[in-house]
Amino acid sequence: MVTTNGTSQTNGQNGHYEIQNLDALIIGAGFGGIYQLKKFRDMGLSALAVDTASDVGGTWFWNTYPGAMSDTEAYLYRYSWDPEDLKTYPWDKHYVYQPEVLKYLKHVVERHDLRKDIRFNTTLTDAYWNEEDRIWDVKCSTGIEYRARYLVTALGLLSKQHFPDIKGIDSFQGEKYHTGAWPGEISMTGKRVGVIGNGSTGVQIITAIADKVDTLVSFQRNPQYSVPSGQRAVDPEYRKKINDNYEEIWRQVKDESATAF
């Protein structure tokens, strides 16, 4: 029997199913889930996060397609609540690529000892609000059941992969990939490639593979307006300026910016 920072009990024949009692259960271990776990712990509550993936990262765990990068500058694409880490954690370009974002999130989890309260390879299968007990009864793919006063869904907007309902897509004999579940290293050199969609992801992957493929067709509903990112190395003086003004930068982002950028 495993006990979290809440309480635990074992029931059923031969002790094969377990109930864990918590103050809060968080679904997802990306940016939002990590933040929620840290906040609950700071409040002195027993909390646990679960994630289908085998590690932290959320969107940045799954979206490993060529060209994946932040669309917000590096000095903002991180947590604001650790001033020391903001000023010392390295970033050498104006925008961060997927491996760098994932590395940063792993760093935060280790820095604040959060990993012990995250359960990976665990998918929520059912959640029921028990009105009588005023508590959430939650079932997961591991067979463990959780009872939690607070249930926080930190799934984000990009947690579900969707293939368009196009005639013949199921019988298509070629290679077919979704950027939200990229299988790793794939060679597209010399191939005919079609990209469906031209939002941020579409623009990024098209830019990354255009000079490698034989032919590339962008299937789009509406034209996308995009401009060069201006990606470049960070000058030390620029980094110093950011560090010296972080407090004012975050005030502007939180109080004055309509987009938080």
Coordinates of N, CA, C and O in Angstrom, one line a residue, residues 22-113:
L22 N -7.1 12.9 -0.3 CA -6.3 14.1 -0.6 C -7.2 15.4 -0.4 O -8.4 15.3 -0.4
D23 N -6.5 16.5 -0.2 CA -7.1 17.8 -0.2 C -7.4 18.1 -1.7 O -8.5 18.6 -2.0
A24 N -6.4 17.9 -2.6 CA -6.6 18.3 -4.0 C -5.9 17.3 -4.9 O -4.9 16.8 -4.7
L25 N -6.6 17.0 -6.0 CA -6.1 16.2 -7.1 C -6.1 17.0 -8.4 O -7.0 17.7 -8.7
I26 N -4.9 17.0 -9.0 CA -4.7 17.9 -10.2 C -4.5 16.9 -11.4 O -3.8 16.0 -11.4
I27 N -5.2 17.2 -12.5 CA -5.2 16.5 -13.7 C -4.3 17.2 -14.7 O -4.6 18.3 -15.2
G28 N -3.1 16.6 -14.9 CA -2.1 17.3 -15.9 C -0.9 17.7 -15.1 O -1.0 18.3 -14.0
A29 N 0.3 17.6 -15.8 CA 1.5 18.0 -15.2 C 2.3 18.8 -16.2 O 3.5 18.7 -16.4
G30 N 1.6 19.8 -16.9 CA 2.3 20.8 -17.7 C 2.5 22.0 -16.9 O 2.5 22.0 -15.7
F31 N 2.6 23.2 -17.6 CA 2.8 24.4 -16.9 C 1.7 24.7 -15.8 O 2.0 25.0 -14.7
G32 N 0.4 24.5 -16.1 CA -0.6 24.7 -15.2 C -0.6 23.7 -14.0 O -0.8 24.1 -12.9
G33 N -0.5 22.5 -14.3 CA -0.5 21.4 -13.3 C 0.6 21.6 -12.3 O 0.5 21.4 -11.1
I34 N 1.8 21.9 -12.8 CA 3.0 22.1 -11.9 C 2.8 23.2 -11.0 O 3.0 23.2 -9.8
Y35 N 2.2 24.3 -11.6 CA 2.0 25.5 -10.8 C 0.9 25.3 -9.7 O 1.1 25.6 -8.5
Q36 N -0.1 24.5 -10.0 CA -1.2 24.2 -9.1 C -0.7 23.4 -7.9 O -1.0 23.6 -6.7
L37 N 0.2 22.4 -8.3 CA 0.8 21.5 -7.2 C 1.6 22.3 -6.3 O 1.5 22.2 -5.1
K38 N 2.4 23.2 -6.8 CA 3.3 24.1 -6.0 C 2.4 25.0 -5.1 O 2.7 25.1 -3.9
K39 N 1.4 25.5 -5.6 CA 0.5 26.4 -4.8 C -0.2 25.7 -3.7 O -0.3 26.2 -2.6
F40 N -0.7 24.5 -4.0 CA -1.4 23.7 -3.0 C -0.5 23.4 -1.9 O -0.8 23.4 -0.7
R41 N 0.7 23.0 -2.3 CA 1.7 22.6 -1.2 C 2.1 23.8 -0.4 O 2.2 23.7 0.8
D42 N 2.2 25.0 -1.0 CA 2.5 26.2 -0.2 C 1.4 26.5 0.8 O 1.7 27.1 1.8
M43 N 0.2 26.1 0.5 CA -0.9 26.4 1.3 C -1.0 25.3 2.5 O -1.9 25.4 3.3
G44 N -0.2 24.3 2.4 CA -0.2 23.3 3.4 C -1.2 22.2 3.2 O -1.5 21.4 4.1
L45 N -1.7 22.1 1.9 CA -2.7 21.1 1.6 C -2.0 19.8 1.0 O -0.9 19.9 0.4
S46 N -2.6 18.7 1.2 CA -2.1 17.4 0.6 C -2.6 17.4 -0.8 O -3.8 17.5 -1.1
A47 N -1.7 17.3 -1.8 CA -2.1 17.4 -3.2 C -1.3 16.4 -4.0 O -0.1 16.0 -3.7
L48 N -1.9 16.0 -5.1 CA -1.2 15.0 -6.0 C -1.6 15.4 -7.4 O -2.8 15.9 -7.7
A49 N -0.7 15.3 -8.4 CA -1.0 15.5 -9.8 C -0.9 14.2 -10.6 O 0.0 13.4 -10.2
V50 N -1.7 13.9 -11.5 CA -1.6 12.7 -12.4 C -1.5 13.2 -13.8 O -2.1 14.2 -14.2
D51 N -0.8 12.3 -14.6 CA -0.7 12.7 -16.0 C -0.5 11.4 -16.8 O 0.1 10.4 -16.4
T52 N -1.1 11.4 -18.0 CA -1.1 10.2 -18.9 C 0.4 10.0 -19.4 O 0.8 8.8 -19.6
A53 N 1.1 11.1 -19.5 CA 2.5 11.0 -20.0 C 3.4 10.3 -19.0 O 3.1 10.1 -17.9
S54 N 4.6 10.0 -19.5 CA 5.6 9.4 -18.6 C 6.5 10.4 -17.9 O 7.4 10.0 -17.2
D55 N 6.3 11.7 -18.2 CA 7.1 12.7 -17.5 C 6.3 14.0 -17.5 O 5.2 14.1 -18.2
V56 N 6.8 15.0 -16.9 CA 6.2 16.3 -16.9 C 6.3 17.0 -18.3 O 7.1 16.6 -19.1
G57 N 5.6 18.1 -18.5 CA 5.7 18.9 -19.7 C 4.4 19.2 -20.4 O 4.3 20.2 -21.0
G58 N 3.4 18.3 -20.2 CA 2.1 18.6 -20.9 C 2.3 18.7 -22.4 O 2.8 17.9 -23.1
T59 N 1.8 19.9 -22.9 CA 1.9 20.2 -24.3 C 3.4 20.0 -24.8 O 3.6 19.4 -25.9
W60 N 4.3 20.4 -24.0 CA 5.7 20.3 -24.4 C 6.3 18.9 -24.3 O 7.4 18.7 -24.8
F61 N 5.6 18.0 -23.7 CA 6.0 16.6 -23.7 C 5.6 16.0 -25.0 O 6.4 15.2 -25.6
W62 N 4.4 16.2 -25.5 CA 3.9 15.6 -26.6 C 4.3 16.3 -27.9 O 4.4 15.6 -29.0
N63 N 4.3 17.6 -27.9 CA 4.6 18.3 -29.2 C 6.1 18.4 -29.5 O 6.7 19.5 -29.2
T64 N 6.6 17.4 -30.1 CA 8.1 17.4 -30.4 C 8.3 17.5 -31.9 O 9.4 17.1 -32.3
Y65 N 7.4 18.0 -32.6 CA 7.5 18.1 -34.0 C 8.6 19.1 -34.4 O 9.0 20.0 -33.6
P66 N 9.1 19.0 -35.6 CA 10.2 19.9 -36.0 C 9.8 21.4 -36.0 O 8.7 21.8 -36.4
G67 N 10.6 22.2 -35.4 CA 10.4 23.7 -35.3 C 9.5 24.1 -34.1 O 9.3 25.3 -34.0
A68 N 9.1 23.2 -33.3 CA 8.3 23.6 -32.1 C 9.0 24.6 -31.2 O 10.1 24.3 -30.8
M69 N 8.4 25.7 -31.0 CA 9.0 26.7 -30.1 C 8.0 27.6 -29.5 O 6.8 27.6 -29.9
S70 N 8.4 28.4 -28.5 CA 7.4 29.3 -27.9 C 7.2 30.5 -28.8 O 8.0 30.8 -29.7
D71 N 6.0 31.1 -28.7 CA 5.7 32.3 -29.5 C 5.7 33.5 -28.5 O 5.2 34.6 -28.9
T72 N 6.3 33.3 -27.4 CA 6.5 34.4 -26.4 C 8.0 34.4 -26.1 O 8.6 33.4 -26.0
E73 N 8.5 35.6 -25.8 CA 10.0 35.7 -25.5 C 10.4 34.8 -24.3 O 9.6 34.7 -23.4
A74 N 11.6 34.4 -24.4 CA 12.1 33.4 -23.3 C 12.0 34.0 -21.9 O 11.7 33.2 -21.0
Y75 N 12.2 35.3 -21.7 CA 12.2 35.8 -20.4 C 10.8 35.8 -19.8 O 10.7 35.9 -18.5
L76 N 9.8 35.7 -20.6 CA 8.4 35.6 -20.1 C 7.8 34.1 -20.1 O 6.9 33.8 -19.4
Y77 N 8.4 33.3 -20.9 CA 7.9 31.9 -21.0 C 8.4 31.1 -19.9 O 9.1 30.1 -20.1
R78 N 8.1 31.5 -18.7 CA 8.5 30.7 -17.5 C 7.7 31.3 -16.3 O 6.9 32.2 -16.5
Y79 N 7.9 30.6 -15.2 CA 7.1 31.0 -14.0 C 7.6 32.3 -13.4 O 8.8 32.6 -13.4
S80 N 6.7 33.1 -12.9 CA 7.1 34.4 -12.3 C 7.3 34.4 -10.8 O 7.8 35.4 -10.2
W81 N 7.0 33.2 -10.2 CA 7.0 33.2 -8.7 C 8.3 32.8 -8.1 O 8.4 32.6 -6.9
D82 N 9.4 32.6 -8.9 CA 10.7 32.3 -8.3 C 11.7 33.3 -8.8 O 12.4 33.1 -9.8
P83 N 11.8 34.5 -8.2 CA 12.7 35.6 -8.7 C 14.1 35.1 -8.9 O 14.8 35.5 -9.9
E84 N 14.7 34.3 -8.0 CA 16.1 33.9 -8.1 C 16.3 33.1 -9.3 O 17.2 33.2 -10.1
D85 N 15.3 32.1 -9.6 CA 15.4 31.3 -10.8 C 15.3 32.1 -12.1 O 15.9 31.8 -13.1
L86 N 14.4 33.1 -12.0 CA 14.2 33.9 -13.2 C 15.5 34.5 -13.6 O 15.8 34.6 -14.8
K87 N 16.3 34.9 -12.7 CA 17.5 35.7 -13.0 C 18.7 34.8 -13.2 O 19.7 35.2 -13.9
T88 N 18.7 33.5 -12.8 CA 19.8 32.7 -13.0 C 19.7 31.5 -14.0 O 20.7 31.1 -14.5
Y89 N 18.4 31.1 -14.3 CA 18.3 30.0 -15.2 C 18.7 30.5 -16.6 O 18.2 31.5 -17.1
P90 N 19.5 29.7 -17.3 CA 20.0 30.1 -18.6 C 19.0 30.1 -19.8 O 18.2 29.1 -19.8
W91 N 19.0 31.1 -20.6 CA 18.3 31.0 -21.9 C 19.2 31.9 -22.8 O 19.5 33.1 -22.5
D92 N 19.6 31.3 -24.0 CA 20.5 32.0 -24.8 C 20.0 32.5 -26.1 O 20.7 33.1 -26.9
K93 N 18.6 32.3 -26.3 CA 18.0 32.8 -27.5 C 16.7 33.5 -27.1 O 16.2 33.3 -26.0
H94 N 16.2 34.3 -28.0 CA 15.0 35.1 -27.6 C 13.7 34.3 -27.5 O 12.8 34.6 -26.8
Y95 N 13.7 33.2 -28.2 CA 12.5 32.3 -28.1 C 13.1 30.9 -27.8 O 14.2 30.5 -28.2
V96 N 12.3 30.1 -27.1 CA 12.8 28.8 -26.6 C 12.1 27.7 -27.4 O 10.9 27.7 -27.7
Y97 N 13.0 26.7 -27.8 CA 12.5 25.6 -28.6 C 12.0 24.5 -27.6 O 12.3 24.5 -26.4
Q98 N 11.2 23.6 -28.2 CA 10.6 22.5 -27.3 C 11.5 21.8 -26.4 O 11.2 21.7 -25.2
P99 N 12.7 21.3 -26.8 CA 13.5 20.7 -25.8 C 13.9 21.6 -24.7 O 14.1 21.1 -23.5
E100 N 14.1 22.9 -24.9 CA 14.5 23.8 -23.9 C 13.4 24.0 -22.9 O 13.6 24.1 -21.7
V101 N 12.2 24.1 -23.4 CA 11.0 24.3 -22.5 C 10.8 23.1 -21.6 O 10.6 23.2 -20.4
L102 N 10.9 21.9 -22.2 CA 10.8 20.7 -21.4 C 11.9 20.6 -20.4 O 11.6 20.2 -19.2
K103 N 13.1 20.9 -20.7 CA 14.2 20.9 -19.8 C 13.9 21.9 -18.6 O 14.2 21.6 -17.5
Y104 N 13.4 23.1 -18.9 CA 13.1 24.0 -17.9 C 12.0 23.5 -16.9 O 12.2 23.6 -15.7
L105 N 11.0 22.9 -17.5 CA 9.9 22.4 -16.6 C 10.4 21.3 -15.7 O 10.1 21.2 -14.5
K106 N 11.3 20.4 -16.2 CA 11.9 19.4 -15.4 C 12.8 20.0 -14.3 O 12.8 19.5 -13.2
H107 N 13.4 21.0 -14.7 CA 14.3 21.8 -13.7 C 13.4 22.3 -12.5 O 13.8 22.2 -11.4
V108 N 12.3 22.9 -12.9 CA 11.4 23.5 -11.8 C 10.9 22.4 -10.9 O 10.9 22.6 -9.7
V109 N 10.5 21.3 -11.5 CA 10.0 20.2 -10.7 C 11.0 19.7 -9.7 O 10.8 19.4 -8.6
E110 N 12.3 19.5 -10.2 CA 13.3 19.1 -9.3 C 13.7 20.1 -8.3 O 14.0 19.8 -7.1
R111 N 13.8 21.4 -8.7 CA 14.2 22.5 -7.8 C 13.2 22.6 -6.6 O 13.7 22.8 -5.5
H112 N 11.9 22.3 -6.8 CA 10.9 22.4 -5.8 C 10.4 21.1 -5.3 O 9.4 21.0 -4.6
D113 N 11.1 20.0 -5.6 CA 10.9 18.7 -5.1 C 9.4 18.3 -5.3 O 8.7 17.8 -4.4

